[in-house]
Amino acid sequence: MSGSLAGVRALVTGGSRGIGRAIAMALADDGARVAFGYHGSREEAEATRDELWTRDAAAAAIEADVSREDECKALVTGAIDVLGGLDVVVNNAGILHEQPLLDTEVADFDRVIGVNLRGTFLVGRESIRWMVEQGGGGRIINIASDLAYLGRARNTAYCASKAGIGAMTRTWALEFAPDILVNAVGPGPVDTDMLGADVMSDEQRAQESDIPLRRIGRPDEIAAVAAFLAGPKATFITGQTFGVNGGSVMY
Ligand SMILES: NC(=O)c1ccc[n+]([C@@H]2O[C@H](COP(=O)([O-])OP(=O)(O)OC[C@H]3O[C@@H](n4cnc5c(N)ncnc54)[C@H](O)[C@@H]3O)[C@@H](O)[C@H]2O)c1
């Protein structure tokens, strides 16, 4: 395939739907070969893979729970096998669990941290390990959130996990410069299953009306920035978190 990402081999976690799916599509549309992880619905994953095939992209779906170390190792190894290597990794898989602090059990906290933060750590570590062993470069793109900065009542674990992803992004950027560029995208509210317009709480709607651009975002608007960060023009950028949020946070 031609395009600015021709020859690029990319892994996207949580790629079967929502923002991850849009990122997989955007990378493929720019010419990348894409493997994506999914957890849960095989039908959803196969539909995304088939859509990628329809767009003439080489694509594979690999099941993996990113909160589990063994499954993350298998996901990264599987992506390398199917793609013939790895140049770009997008840590997108995540869960949201709204719960008052005083009702939050350790198991609830651990589950959100386990998927969002430990999952990013595990897939990032295994991918970077392979990139370092190859002696080449690479790009890591972590999906954070504007809530890392804003905070939100009843979202302790989620906000903490996303702030942790920002810190991990800066740490890896320092540790693996100049070969591997590590950045994050911090979306504001985006219309997906996680935060569909139809399931938004009154508080979320109120926050939405505070957004300077006065709407929630679309998955393709997040994907466009991820694709840019994966591409040949993003060569002097590392350790940054890009707010794609309609102005909800201004850095
Ligand atoms: N939608 C928003 O408003 C919004 C805002 C800011 C950040 N984000 C972040 O964007 C990312 C994508 O969110 P989305 O809105 O597309 O949500 P979504 O629920 O539509 O998709 C989440 C994806 O993560 C995968 N996933 C969940 N648990 C997993 C696990 N244990 N192992 C592997 N994969 C798992 C799901 O299968 C799914 O593909 C998340 O990290 C989320 O925190 C979303």
PDB file of C-alpha atoms and ligand atoms in Angstrom:
ATOM      1  CA  MET A   1       0.000   0.000   0.000  1.00  0.00           C
ATOM      2  CA  SER A   2       1.114   3.567  -0.588  1.00  0.00           C
ATOM      3  CA  GLY A   3       0.727   6.406   1.909  1.00  0.00           C
ATOM      4  CA  SER A   4       2.799   8.140   4.556  1.00  0.00           C
ATOM      5  CA  LEU A   5       2.836   4.980   6.711  1.00  0.00           C
ATOM      6  CA  ALA A   6       3.616   2.483   3.928  1.00  0.00           C
ATOM      7  CA  GLY A   7       5.790  -0.284   5.358  1.00  0.00           C
ATOM      8  CA  VAL A   8       4.982   0.664   8.954  1.00  0.00           C
ATOM      9  CA  ARG A   9       3.959  -2.197  11.253  1.00  0.00           C
ATOM     10  CA  ALA A  10       1.549  -1.082  13.975  1.00  0.00           C
ATOM     11  CA  LEU A  11      -0.106  -2.656  17.009  1.00  0.00           C
ATOM     12  CA  VAL A  12      -3.205  -1.031  18.555  1.00  0.00           C
ATOM     13  CA  THR A  13      -4.638  -2.341  21.831  1.00  0.00           C
ATOM     14  CA  GLY A  14      -8.406  -2.241  22.273  1.00  0.00           C
ATOM     15  CA  GLY A  15      -8.689  -1.862  18.507  1.00  0.00           C
ATOM     16  CA  SER A  16     -11.975  -3.607  17.913  1.00  0.00           C
ATOM     17  CA  ARG A  17     -14.179  -0.582  18.578  1.00  0.00           C
ATOM     18  CA  GLY A  18     -14.356   3.079  19.533  1.00  0.00           C
ATOM     19  CA  ILE A  19     -11.215   5.193  19.477  1.00  0.00           C
ATOM     20  CA  GLY A  20      -8.934   2.167  19.001  1.00  0.00           C
ATOM     21  CA  ARG A  21     -10.887   1.081  15.945  1.00  0.00           C
ATOM     22  CA  ALA A  22     -10.678   4.580  14.472  1.00  0.00           C
ATOM     23  CA  ILE A  23      -6.915   4.622  15.112  1.00  0.00           C
ATOM     24  CA  ALA A  24      -6.500   1.237  13.408  1.00  0.00           C
ATOM     25  CA  MET A  25      -8.459   2.577  10.400  1.00  0.00           C
ATOM     26  CA  ALA A  26      -6.476   5.830  10.249  1.00  0.00           C
ATOM     27  CA  LEU A  27      -3.137   4.007  10.379  1.00  0.00           C
ATOM     28  CA  ALA A  28      -4.297   1.560   7.716  1.00  0.00           C
ATOM     29  CA  ASP A  29      -5.621   4.357   5.499  1.00  0.00           C
ATOM     30  CA  ASP A  30      -2.129   5.889   5.629  1.00  0.00           C
ATOM     31  CA  GLY A  31      -0.645   2.571   4.479  1.00  0.00           C
ATOM     32  CA  ALA A  32       0.338   0.812   7.728  1.00  0.00           C
ATOM     33  CA  ARG A  33      -0.079  -2.899   8.364  1.00  0.00           C
ATOM     34  CA  VAL A  34      -2.087  -3.237  11.545  1.00  0.00           C
ATOM     35  CA  ALA A  35      -2.507  -5.848  14.252  1.00  0.00           C
ATOM     36  CA  PHE A  36      -4.947  -4.989  16.983  1.00  0.00           C
ATOM     37  CA  GLY A  37      -5.729  -6.479  20.362  1.00  0.00           C
ATOM     38  CA  TYR A  38      -9.230  -7.033  21.624  1.00  0.00           C
ATOM     39  CA  HIS A  39     -10.834  -8.395  24.753  1.00  0.00           C
ATOM     40  CA  GLY A  40     -14.384  -9.625  24.695  1.00  0.00           C
ATOM     41  CA  SER A  41     -16.457  -9.762  21.555  1.00  0.00           C
ATOM     42  CA  ARG A  42     -14.834 -11.809  18.800  1.00  0.00           C
ATOM     43  CA  GLU A  43     -17.596 -10.749  16.358  1.00  0.00           C
ATOM     44  CA  GLU A  44     -16.775  -7.075  16.935  1.00  0.00           C
ATOM     45  CA  ALA A  45     -13.072  -7.783  16.368  1.00  0.00           C
ATOM     46  CA  GLU A  46     -13.731  -9.784  13.211  1.00  0.00           C
ATOM     47  CA  ALA A  47     -15.962  -7.012  11.856  1.00  0.00           C
ATOM     48  CA  THR A  48     -13.142  -4.489  12.392  1.00  0.00           C
ATOM     49  CA  ARG A  49     -10.574  -6.807  10.807  1.00  0.00           C
ATOM     50  CA  ASP A  50     -12.898  -7.361   7.828  1.00  0.00           C
ATOM     51  CA  GLU A  51     -13.370  -3.596   7.437  1.00  0.00           C
ATOM     52  CA  LEU A  52      -9.579  -3.183   7.408  1.00  0.00           C
ATOM     53  CA  TRP A  53      -9.327  -5.892   4.760  1.00  0.00           C
ATOM     54  CA  THR A  54     -12.005  -4.083   2.732  1.00  0.00           C
ATOM     55  CA  ARG A  55      -9.702  -1.066   2.788  1.00  0.00           C
ATOM     56  CA  ASP A  56      -6.906  -3.278   1.364  1.00  0.00           C
ATOM     57  CA  ALA A  57      -4.988  -3.188   4.639  1.00  0.00           C
ATOM     58  CA  ALA A  58      -3.059  -6.139   6.039  1.00  0.00           C
ATOM     59  CA  ALA A  59      -4.714  -6.645   9.397  1.00  0.00           C
ATOM     60  CA  ALA A  60      -4.960  -9.188  12.198  1.00  0.00           C
ATOM     61  CA  ALA A  61      -6.996  -9.382  15.414  1.00  0.00           C
ATOM     62  CA  ILE A  62      -5.392 -10.939  18.502  1.00  0.00           C
ATOM     63  CA  GLU A  63      -7.295 -11.608  21.719  1.00  0.00           C
ATOM     64  CA  ALA A  64      -5.519 -10.457  24.883  1.00  0.00           C
ATOM     65  CA  ASP A  65      -6.457  -9.118  28.301  1.00  0.00           C
ATOM     66  CA  VAL A  66      -3.929  -6.303  28.747  1.00  0.00           C
ATOM     67  CA  SER A  67      -4.113  -6.536  32.529  1.00  0.00           C
ATOM     68  CA  ARG A  68      -2.368  -9.942  32.321  1.00  0.00           C
ATOM     69  CA  GLU A  69       1.374 -10.137  31.801  1.00  0.00           C
ATOM     70  CA  ASP A  70       1.349 -13.454  29.937  1.00  0.00           C
ATOM     71  CA  GLU A  71      -1.326 -12.235  27.532  1.00  0.00           C
ATOM     72  CA  CYS A  72       0.536  -8.973  26.852  1.00  0.00           C
ATOM     73  CA  LYS A  73       3.691 -10.928  26.024  1.00  0.00           C
ATOM     74  CA  ALA A  74       1.669 -13.140  23.681  1.00  0.00           C
ATOM     75  CA  LEU A  75      -0.006 -10.095  22.113  1.00  0.00           C
ATOM     76  CA  VAL A  76       3.288  -8.372  21.323  1.00  0.00           C
ATOM     77  CA  THR A  77       4.917 -11.604  20.097  1.00  0.00           C
ATOM     78  CA  GLY A  78       1.853 -12.393  18.015  1.00  0.00           C
ATOM     79  CA  ALA A  79       1.858  -8.936  16.434  1.00  0.00           C
ATOM     80  CA  ILE A  80       5.578  -9.213  15.623  1.00  0.00           C
ATOM     81  CA  ASP A  81       5.007 -12.649  14.060  1.00  0.00           C
ATOM     82  CA  VAL A  82       2.084 -11.568  11.930  1.00  0.00           C
ATOM     83  CA  LEU A  83       3.525  -8.184  10.892  1.00  0.00           C
ATOM     84  CA  GLY A  84       7.179  -9.201  10.634  1.00  0.00           C
ATOM     85  CA  GLY A  85       8.186  -6.607  13.248  1.00  0.00           C
ATOM     86  CA  LEU A  86       6.862  -3.609  15.113  1.00  0.00           C
ATOM     87  CA  ASP A  87       7.355   0.107  14.479  1.00  0.00           C
ATOM     88  CA  VAL A  88       4.356   1.741  16.176  1.00  0.00           C
ATOM     89  CA  VAL A  89       2.395   0.733  19.273  1.00  0.00           C
ATOM     90  CA  VAL A  90      -0.766   2.485  20.398  1.00  0.00           C
ATOM     91  CA  ASN A  91      -1.765   1.728  24.001  1.00  0.00           C
ATOM     92  CA  ASN A  92      -5.458   2.467  23.763  1.00  0.00           C
ATOM     93  CA  ALA A  93      -7.266  -0.273  25.733  1.00  0.00           C
ATOM     94  CA  GLY A  94      -9.039   1.174  28.724  1.00  0.00           C
ATOM     95  CA  ILE A  95     -12.046   0.963  31.001  1.00  0.00           C
ATOM     96  CA  LEU A  96     -14.038   3.570  32.897  1.00  0.00           C
ATOM     97  CA  HIS A  97     -15.607   2.747  36.233  1.00  0.00           C
ATOM     98  CA  GLU A  98     -17.535   5.510  37.931  1.00  0.00           C
ATOM     99  CA  GLN A  99     -17.831   4.949  41.685  1.00  0.00           C
ATOM    100  CA  PRO A 100     -17.792   7.136  44.790  1.00  0.00           C
ATOM    101  CA  LEU A 101     -14.464   6.910  46.593  1.00  0.00           C
ATOM    102  CA  LEU A 102     -16.053   5.682  49.805  1.00  0.00           C
ATOM    103  CA  ASP A 103     -17.662   2.747  47.977  1.00  0.00           C
ATOM    104  CA  THR A 104     -14.553   1.831  46.022  1.00  0.00           C
ATOM    105  CA  GLU A 105     -13.167  -1.555  47.012  1.00  0.00           C
ATOM    106  CA  VAL A 106      -9.516  -2.402  46.439  1.00  0.00           C
ATOM    107  CA  ALA A 107     -10.603  -4.884  43.762  1.00  0.00           C
ATOM    108  CA  ASP A 108     -12.459  -2.107  41.849  1.00  0.00           C
ATOM    109  CA  PHE A 109      -9.440   0.173  42.042  1.00  0.00           C
ATOM    110  CA  ASP A 110      -7.067  -2.619  40.979  1.00  0.00           C
ATOM    111  CA  ARG A 111      -9.248  -3.565  37.997  1.00  0.00           C
ATOM    112  CA  VAL A 112      -9.178  -0.064  36.492  1.00  0.00           C
ATOM    113  CA  ILE A 113      -5.488   0.438  37.252  1.00  0.00           C
ATOM    114  CA  GLY A 114      -4.832  -3.089  35.957  1.00  0.00           C
ATOM    115  CA  VAL A 115      -6.290  -2.456  32.502  1.00  0.00           C
ATOM    116  CA  ASN A 116      -5.429   1.216  32.009  1.00  0.00           C
ATOM    117  CA  LEU A 117      -2.069   1.643  33.708  1.00  0.00           C
ATOM    118  CA  ARG A 118      -0.592  -1.835  34.090  1.00  0.00           C
ATOM    119  CA  GLY A 119      -1.813  -2.748  30.586  1.00  0.00           C
ATOM    120  CA  THR A 120      -0.026   0.263  29.119  1.00  0.00           C
ATOM    121  CA  PHE A 121       3.083  -0.598  31.146  1.00  0.00           C
ATOM    122  CA  LEU A 122       3.078  -4.255  30.062  1.00  0.00           C
ATOM    123  CA  VAL A 123       2.427  -3.772  26.350  1.00  0.00           C
ATOM    124  CA  GLY A 124       4.785  -0.785  26.292  1.00  0.00           C
ATOM    125  CA  ARG A 125       7.557  -2.674  28.081  1.00  0.00           C
ATOM    126  CA  GLU A 126       7.327  -5.748  25.833  1.00  0.00           C
ATOM    127  CA  SER A 127       7.180  -3.639  22.663  1.00  0.00           C
ATOM    128  CA  ILE A 128      10.075  -1.401  23.683  1.00  0.00           C
ATOM    129  CA  ARG A 129      12.100  -4.475  24.700  1.00  0.00           C
ATOM    130  CA  TRP A 130      11.781  -5.813  21.157  1.00  0.00           C
ATOM    131  CA  MET A 131      12.546  -2.423  19.566  1.00  0.00           C
ATOM    132  CA  VAL A 132      15.691  -2.034  21.704  1.00  0.00           C
ATOM    133  CA  GLU A 133      16.841  -5.571  20.880  1.00  0.00           C
ATOM    134  CA  GLN A 134      16.495  -4.753  17.183  1.00  0.00           C
ATOM    135  CA  GLY A 135      18.655  -1.665  17.658  1.00  0.00           C
ATOM    136  CA  GLY A 136      16.146   0.401  15.755  1.00  0.00           C
ATOM    137  CA  GLY A 137      13.642   3.072  16.567  1.00  0.00           C
ATOM    138  CA  GLY A 138       9.947   3.091  17.128  1.00  0.00           C
ATOM    139  CA  ARG A 139       6.975   5.100  18.229  1.00  0.00           C
ATOM    140  CA  ILE A 140       4.814   4.552  21.292  1.00  0.00           C
ATOM    141  CA  ILE A 141       1.514   6.421  21.542  1.00  0.00           C
ATOM    142  CA  ASN A 142      -0.389   6.138  24.818  1.00  0.00           C
ATOM    143  CA  ILE A 143      -4.024   7.162  25.149  1.00  0.00           C
ATOM    144  CA  ALA A 144      -4.497   9.241  28.285  1.00  0.00           C
ATOM    145  CA  SER A 145      -7.452  11.567  29.056  1.00  0.00           C
ATOM    146  CA  ASP A 146      -8.236  15.191  29.853  1.00  0.00           C
ATOM    147  CA  LEU A 147      -9.518  13.820  33.178  1.00  0.00           C
ATOM    148  CA  ALA A 148      -5.883  13.227  34.191  1.00  0.00           C
ATOM    149  CA  TYR A 149      -5.725  17.018  34.565  1.00  0.00           C
ATOM    150  CA  LEU A 150      -9.322  17.944  35.342  1.00  0.00           C
ATOM    151  CA  GLY A 151     -10.109  15.133  37.737  1.00  0.00           C
ATOM    152  CA  ARG A 152     -13.719  14.019  38.089  1.00  0.00           C
ATOM    153  CA  ALA A 153     -15.758  13.176  41.150  1.00  0.00           C
ATOM    154  CA  ARG A 154     -16.377   9.441  41.517  1.00  0.00           C
ATOM    155  CA  ASN A 155     -13.546   8.503  39.134  1.00  0.00           C
ATOM    156  CA  THR A 156     -10.541   8.065  41.421  1.00  0.00           C
ATOM    157  CA  ALA A 157      -9.011   5.012  39.763  1.00  0.00           C
ATOM    158  CA  TYR A 158      -9.646   6.213  36.205  1.00  0.00           C
ATOM    159  CA  CYS A 159      -8.176   9.685  36.746  1.00  0.00           C
ATOM    160  CA  ALA A 160      -5.194   8.238  38.621  1.00  0.00           C
ATOM    161  CA  SER A 161      -4.568   5.695  35.869  1.00  0.00           C
ATOM    162  CA  LYS A 162      -4.590   8.359  33.163  1.00  0.00           C
ATOM    163  CA  ALA A 163      -2.303  10.689  35.119  1.00  0.00           C
ATOM    164  CA  GLY A 164       0.026   7.719  35.546  1.00  0.00           C
ATOM    165  CA  ILE A 165       0.024   7.169  31.789  1.00  0.00           C
ATOM    166  CA  GLY A 166       1.156  10.779  31.272  1.00  0.00           C
ATOM    167  CA  ALA A 167       4.011  10.301  33.741  1.00  0.00           C
ATOM    168  CA  MET A 168       4.994   6.983  32.174  1.00  0.00           C
ATOM    169  CA  THR A 169       5.000   8.642  28.741  1.00  0.00           C
ATOM    170  CA  ARG A 170       7.478  11.299  29.859  1.00  0.00           C
ATOM    171  CA  THR A 171       9.616   8.711  31.655  1.00  0.00           C
ATOM    172  CA  TRP A 172       9.879   6.414  28.620  1.00  0.00           C
ATOM    173  CA  ALA A 173      10.535   9.395  26.354  1.00  0.00           C
ATOM    174  CA  LEU A 174      13.579  10.243  28.477  1.00  0.00           C
ATOM    175  CA  GLU A 175      14.727   6.654  28.898  1.00  0.00           C
ATOM    176  CA  PHE A 176      14.600   5.676  25.224  1.00  0.00           C
ATOM    177  CA  ALA A 177      15.565   8.917  23.485  1.00  0.00           C
ATOM    178  CA  PRO A 178      16.672   9.456  20.836  1.00  0.00           C
ATOM    179  CA  ASP A 179      15.608   6.179  19.210  1.00  0.00           C
ATOM    180  CA  ILE A 180      12.059   5.650  20.415  1.00  0.00           C
ATOM    181  CA  LEU A 181       9.640   8.558  20.476  1.00  0.00           C
ATOM    182  CA  VAL A 182       6.965   8.272  23.145  1.00  0.00           C
ATOM    183  CA  ASN A 183       3.923  10.529  23.243  1.00  0.00           C
ATOM    184  CA  ALA A 184       0.364  10.491  24.502  1.00  0.00           C
ATOM    185  CA  VAL A 185      -2.982  11.735  23.281  1.00  0.00           C
ATOM    186  CA  GLY A 186      -5.356  13.034  25.934  1.00  0.00           C
ATOM    187  CA  PRO A 187      -8.888  12.999  24.531  1.00  0.00           C
ATOM    188  CA  GLY A 188     -11.737  14.972  25.968  1.00  0.00           C
ATOM    189  CA  PRO A 189     -15.166  13.319  25.895  1.00  0.00           C
ATOM    190  CA  VAL A 190     -15.573  11.277  22.711  1.00  0.00           C
ATOM    191  CA  ASP A 191     -18.685   9.605  21.377  1.00  0.00           C
ATOM    192  CA  THR A 192     -17.962   5.887  21.880  1.00  0.00           C
ATOM    193  CA  ASP A 193     -19.526   3.008  23.811  1.00  0.00           C
ATOM    194  CA  MET A 194     -17.497   4.186  26.828  1.00  0.00           C
ATOM    195  CA  LEU A 195     -19.037   7.629  26.782  1.00  0.00           C
ATOM    196  CA  GLY A 196     -21.864   7.650  24.288  1.00  0.00           C
ATOM    197  CA  ALA A 197     -23.989  10.784  24.091  1.00  0.00           C
ATOM    198  CA  ASP A 198     -26.907   8.557  25.092  1.00  0.00           C
ATOM    199  CA  VAL A 199     -25.302   7.369  28.345  1.00  0.00           C
ATOM    200  CA  MET A 200     -23.853  10.647  29.575  1.00  0.00           C
ATOM    201  CA  SER A 201     -24.759  11.723  33.091  1.00  0.00           C
ATOM    202  CA  ASP A 202     -26.072  15.227  33.822  1.00  0.00           C
ATOM    203  CA  GLU A 203     -22.681  16.120  35.241  1.00  0.00           C
ATOM    204  CA  GLN A 204     -20.966  14.963  32.064  1.00  0.00           C
ATOM    205  CA  ARG A 205     -23.418  16.988  29.965  1.00  0.00           C
ATOM    206  CA  ALA A 206     -22.684  20.037  32.078  1.00  0.00           C
ATOM    207  CA  GLN A 207     -18.954  19.530  31.535  1.00  0.00           C
ATOM    208  CA  GLU A 208     -19.605  19.155  27.818  1.00  0.00           C
ATOM    209  CA  SER A 209     -21.306  22.549  27.658  1.00  0.00           C
ATOM    210  CA  ASP A 210     -18.207  24.010  29.328  1.00  0.00           C
ATOM    211  CA  ILE A 211     -16.017  22.773  26.481  1.00  0.00           C
ATOM    212  CA  PRO A 212     -15.067  25.777  24.349  1.00  0.00           C
ATOM    213  CA  LEU A 213     -15.954  23.923  21.121  1.00  0.00           C
ATOM    214  CA  ARG A 214     -19.351  22.982  22.687  1.00  0.00           C
ATOM    215  CA  ARG A 215     -19.575  19.352  21.644  1.00  0.00           C
ATOM    216  CA  ILE A 216     -18.008  15.993  22.345  1.00  0.00           C
ATOM    217  CA  GLY A 217     -15.429  14.621  19.938  1.00  0.00           C
ATOM    218  CA  ARG A 218     -15.510  11.904  17.323  1.00  0.00           C
ATOM    219  CA  PRO A 219     -13.162   8.905  17.376  1.00  0.00           C
ATOM    220  CA  ASP A 220     -11.661   9.915  14.023  1.00  0.00           C
ATOM    221  CA  GLU A 221     -10.611  13.265  15.531  1.00  0.00           C
ATOM    222  CA  ILE A 222      -8.484  11.423  18.093  1.00  0.00           C
ATOM    223  CA  ALA A 223      -7.224   8.980  15.468  1.00  0.00           C
ATOM    224  CA  ALA A 224      -5.976  11.774  13.207  1.00  0.00           C
ATOM    225  CA  VAL A 225      -3.567  12.966  15.902  1.00  0.00           C
ATOM    226  CA  ALA A 226      -2.409   9.431  16.708  1.00  0.00           C
ATOM    227  CA  ALA A 227      -1.713   8.849  12.999  1.00  0.00           C
ATOM    228  CA  PHE A 228       0.240  12.109  12.823  1.00  0.00           C
ATOM    229  CA  LEU A 229       2.360  11.044  15.831  1.00  0.00           C
ATOM    230  CA  ALA A 230       3.035   7.710  14.119  1.00  0.00           C
ATOM    231  CA  GLY A 231       4.066   9.378  10.889  1.00  0.00           C
ATOM    232  CA  PRO A 232       7.136  10.776   9.138  1.00  0.00           C
ATOM    233  CA  LYS A 233       6.417  14.411  10.044  1.00  0.00           C
ATOM    234  CA  ALA A 234       6.418  13.864  13.827  1.00  0.00           C
ATOM    235  CA  THR A 235      10.197  13.553  14.188  1.00  0.00           C
ATOM    236  CA  PHE A 236      10.953  16.215  16.835  1.00  0.00           C
ATOM    237  CA  ILE A 237       8.226  15.391  19.329  1.00  0.00           C
ATOM    238  CA  THR A 238       8.629  13.207  22.393  1.00  0.00           C
ATOM    239  CA  GLY A 239       7.307  13.089  25.951  1.00  0.00           C
ATOM    240  CA  GLN A 240       4.247  15.185  25.093  1.00  0.00           C
ATOM    241  CA  THR A 241       0.570  14.706  25.800  1.00  0.00           C
ATOM    242  CA  PHE A 242      -1.620  16.189  23.078  1.00  0.00           C
ATOM    243  CA  GLY A 243      -4.971  17.415  24.261  1.00  0.00           C
ATOM    244  CA  VAL A 244      -7.587  16.569  21.623  1.00  0.00           C
ATOM    245  CA  ASN A 245     -10.418  17.848  23.710  1.00  0.00           C
ATOM    246  CA  GLY A 246     -12.247  20.803  22.169  1.00  0.00           C
ATOM    247  CA  GLY A 247     -10.365  23.074  24.571  1.00  0.00           C
ATOM    248  CA  SER A 248     -11.440  21.390  27.826  1.00  0.00           C
ATOM    249  CA  VAL A 249      -7.810  21.581  28.963  1.00  0.00           C
ATOM    250  CA  MET A 250      -5.409  24.165  27.584  1.00  0.00           C
ATOM    251  CA  TYR A 251      -1.743  23.311  28.170  1.00  0.00           C
TER     252      TYR A 251
HETATM  253  N1  LIG B   1     -14.555   7.984  25.037  1.00  0.00           N
HETATM  254  C1  LIG B   1     -14.056   8.973  25.745  1.00  0.00           C
HETATM  255  O1  LIG B   1     -14.728   9.956  26.047  1.00  0.00           O
HETATM  256  C2  LIG B   1     -12.610   8.947  26.166  1.00  0.00           C
HETATM  257  C3  LIG B   1     -12.063  10.120  26.692  1.00  0.00           C
HETATM  258  C4  LIG B   1     -10.735  10.126  27.098  1.00  0.00           C
HETATM  259  C5  LIG B   1      -9.980   8.968  26.980  1.00  0.00           C
HETATM  260  N2  LIG B   1     -10.535   7.842  26.470  1.00  0.00           N
HETATM  261  C6  LIG B   1      -9.684   6.652  26.375  1.00  0.00           C
HETATM  262  O2  LIG B   1      -9.657   6.180  25.052  1.00  0.00           O
HETATM  263  C7  LIG B   1      -9.444   4.761  25.069  1.00  0.00           C
HETATM  264  C8  LIG B   1     -10.500   4.103  24.221  1.00  0.00           C
HETATM  265  O3  LIG B   1     -11.766   4.356  24.798  1.00  0.00           O
HETATM  266  P1  LIG B   1     -13.135   4.233  23.997  1.00  0.00           P
HETATM  267  O4  LIG B   1     -13.930   5.428  24.312  1.00  0.00           O
HETATM  268  O5  LIG B   1     -12.884   3.855  22.583  1.00  0.00           O
HETATM  269  O6  LIG B   1     -13.807   3.026  24.813  1.00  0.00           O
HETATM  270  P2  LIG B   1     -14.496   1.688  24.343  1.00  0.00           P
HETATM  271  O7  LIG B   1     -15.098   1.119  25.577  1.00  0.00           O
HETATM  272  O8  LIG B   1     -15.354   1.910  23.166  1.00  0.00           O
HETATM  273  O9  LIG B   1     -13.253   0.818  23.892  1.00  0.00           O
HETATM  274  C9  LIG B   1     -12.313   0.346  24.833  1.00  0.00           C
HETATM  275  C10 LIG B   1     -11.475  -0.723  24.191  1.00  0.00           C
HETATM  276  O10 LIG B   1     -10.605  -1.273  25.197  1.00  0.00           O
HETATM  277  C11 LIG B   1     -10.733  -2.688  25.170  1.00  0.00           C
HETATM  278  N3  LIG B   1     -10.494  -3.283  26.491  1.00  0.00           N
HETATM  279  C12 LIG B   1     -11.215  -3.102  27.630  1.00  0.00           C
HETATM  280  N4  LIG B   1     -10.711  -3.872  28.607  1.00  0.00           N
HETATM  281  C13 LIG B   1      -9.648  -4.544  28.072  1.00  0.00           C
HETATM  282  C14 LIG B   1      -8.728  -5.476  28.578  1.00  0.00           C
HETATM  283  N5  LIG B   1      -8.780  -5.922  29.844  1.00  0.00           N
HETATM  284  N6  LIG B   1      -7.777  -5.964  27.738  1.00  0.00           N
HETATM  285  C15 LIG B   1      -7.715  -5.544  26.465  1.00  0.00           C
HETATM  286  N7  LIG B   1      -8.559  -4.664  25.911  1.00  0.00           N
HETATM  287  C16 LIG B   1      -9.522  -4.166  26.720  1.00  0.00           C
HETATM  288  C17 LIG B   1     -12.156  -2.961  24.712  1.00  0.00           C
HETATM  289  O11 LIG B   1     -12.256  -4.271  24.186  1.00  0.00           O
HETATM  290  C18 LIG B   1     -12.337  -1.871  23.657  1.00  0.00           C
HETATM  291  O12 LIG B   1     -11.813  -2.296  22.427  1.00  0.00           O
HETATM  292  C19 LIG B   1      -9.471   4.346  26.533  1.00  0.00           C
HETATM  293  O13 LIG B   1      -8.156   4.242  27.023  1.00  0.00           O
HETATM  294  C20 LIG B   1     -10.189   5.495  27.205  1.00  0.00           C
HETATM  295  O14 LIG B   1      -9.851   5.616  28.558  1.00  0.00           O
HETATM  296  C21 LIG B   1     -11.825   7.803  26.064  1.00  0.00           C
END
